[in-house]
C-alpha cells in the first residue's frame, strides 16, 4: 500500500489510472451489453418490418388503413397475423384488382421476400398466427385420416377430390389441385373470405397435415383414362353427352339417311 | 292381284288403281345413278376405301390384343388435352372403339356406294288367314278342350280357378317386409338420451371445448359413443362460432354458448349433409338443391326448396368445461316424412 501510494505522484501515474478505468468500463460494457449476433438479428427483423411497412403504406393502406385498422373500403387486418397476409398476398389475391364476388388468385404482385416483409409488419402490429414452417405443411401425414376429415368438413364446398365448386353470388370454393401446401395450411388456419376458420383447436396441426396429404395425393393420381371432363362428375359429363355425343349421333343418323351421290 | 317385287317406275299396278281415287299413285321417282354406278374408277376407289376401313379395324383389333398383353396396368402417359392418364385403359379404349367404328363405317360406306341402289316396291300381303286354316285351328282347339277332360272333370276346373285366384296373395303378403313403420324413430335423435350428450369431434372423437374455437370456425361434430352409424345419419351436427353481436336474437344466442351455435347437419329438404358454410354471411348452403339457411337467424331459409328452417341444438358446457347438448332437438331433424304432421 505504502509502495503504491509512494508512487502516486509518478509522472506516469495518471496514465496508468486512465488505462485501468478504461479497461474496467470496457469490461463492464462487454459483460452487460447485448451480444452482437442478437443485435444483428434484431436489426434484420426490424429492417424487414420497416420494409414491410413501406410496402404496406404504398400498396395496402388505401383500403386497410394506415394502421391496418380498416376503412370503408377494406376490413381491419391488424391481429390477423402473418399467415393470413402471406396467404392473401402470396396467392396474388391481394392487392385486390376489382370488386367482384371474391378475390381471385392471380399473378403475385410481390416477391416472396416482400410478401414475408408485409406479413412481418402486419404481425408486428397486433400478433396473430405466424407463417407455418415447411415441416408443418409437409405432405407426409395420415392419408386415410386426412381423407375422412376432408370429406366431413371440406368436400361440400371444395368437391370430394378438391376440384372446387360454386357458392352464392359469384363466390366460389377454389380448385385445390395446384395449390401450394403452405397456402392450404394458411387458408385452414385463417379462413380467408367466405371460408370458415379451422382453428388448431378443432383441426390440430397434425390433422391439417393429414388434410394436405390427402389433397396432394389425390391431385397426383393419374386419370383412369379418357377425357376426365374436369373430374367433377355428372354436371360436365351430362353436358358433354347431351351436346357432343348426341350431336355426333344425329350427325351419324343424317349421314346414314342421306342419299349417296 | 299380283304380289311381289316391282322394279322402279312402276306406274299403274292393279292395287294402286282404285276406282275414283282422287290421289293417283305417283309411282316411284326417277332413279338417278350414283357416281359409282357409272364411273368404274370411282367404284374401285370406294371399294378400296371400304377395304381400307376393314383393314384398319383388323389392325386396331390386333393393337388391342398387343396393348392388353404388353402394357402394364400402372403405366401412365401424357396426352394433349387429356392430361396424365392411365396408358392401358387409353390404349384399350382407342383400339377397341376404333376397331368397331371402322367395321361400322366400312359397312355403311359399302352399302351407300357399292350395293345395288335401284328403288323397288315390295307390296304388303293380306294379314288374314285363309278360311280353311281358320277352320282347322278352331277344330284343333275344340279337340284340345275335349282331350283335356275338363268338360267332364268339373272339380279340376274349380280347384284350378281357386288356386290361381289365391296365388297373387303370396307377393302381396311379402309387401309386409317393407315395414315395420318407423313409429317414433324419425322424431328423435341420439341427443335425446342423457348419456349421449357430449359433443365430440366428427373425425377423431375427442371432446370439444369453447377454447378450441376461433371466430369464424366451423367443424362437424356428433354425440359421444354412437350406437350405430344410423344414429349419425340423424344426430350429425355442425358447430360454428360467430361474433355474438351478429346473432339476430337473444333467444338464439342463449341456445348457443358464447357465440358457438350448433345446428343439425341434415338438410330439412331432402336429407343431404350440409357443409357449404360461408363465414362472411353466416349462410349455410345445401350442396344438393342449394337451400340456404341463415345461421345467425335461427337457420332461417333464405333461398331454395327447403320448407323448414335448419333445427338448432341447444348447447352449454359441463363442469369440466367441455361442450354438451342441453337436450335433443326441439323438432324432428331431416327431411319431411308422411307422419310428421306439419308439412
Coordinates of C-alpha atoms in Angstrom, one line a residue, chain A residues 37-53 116-117 119-121 124:
Chain A
X37 CA -25.5 -11.6 -33.1
X38 CA -28.7 -10.9 -31.3
X39 CA -28.3 -7.3 -32.2
X40 CA -27.8 -8.2 -35.9
X41 CA -31.0 -10.4 -35.9
X42 CA -33.0 -7.6 -34.2
X43 CA -31.7 -5.3 -36.9
X44 CA -32.7 -7.7 -39.6
X45 CA -36.2 -8.2 -38.3
X46 CA -36.8 -4.5 -37.7
X47 CA -35.4 -3.8 -41.1
X48 CA -37.8 -6.4 -42.5
X49 CA -40.7 -4.7 -40.6
X50 CA -39.6 -1.4 -41.9
X51 CA -39.5 -2.6 -45.5
X52 CA -42.9 -4.3 -44.9
X53 CA -44.3 -1.1 -43.5
X116 CA -42.9 -12.0 -45.9
X117 CA -41.9 -8.4 -45.1
X119 CA -46.6 -10.2 -43.2
X120 CA -44.0 -9.4 -40.6
X121 CA -45.2 -5.7 -40.5
X124 CA -45.8 -6.6 -35.6

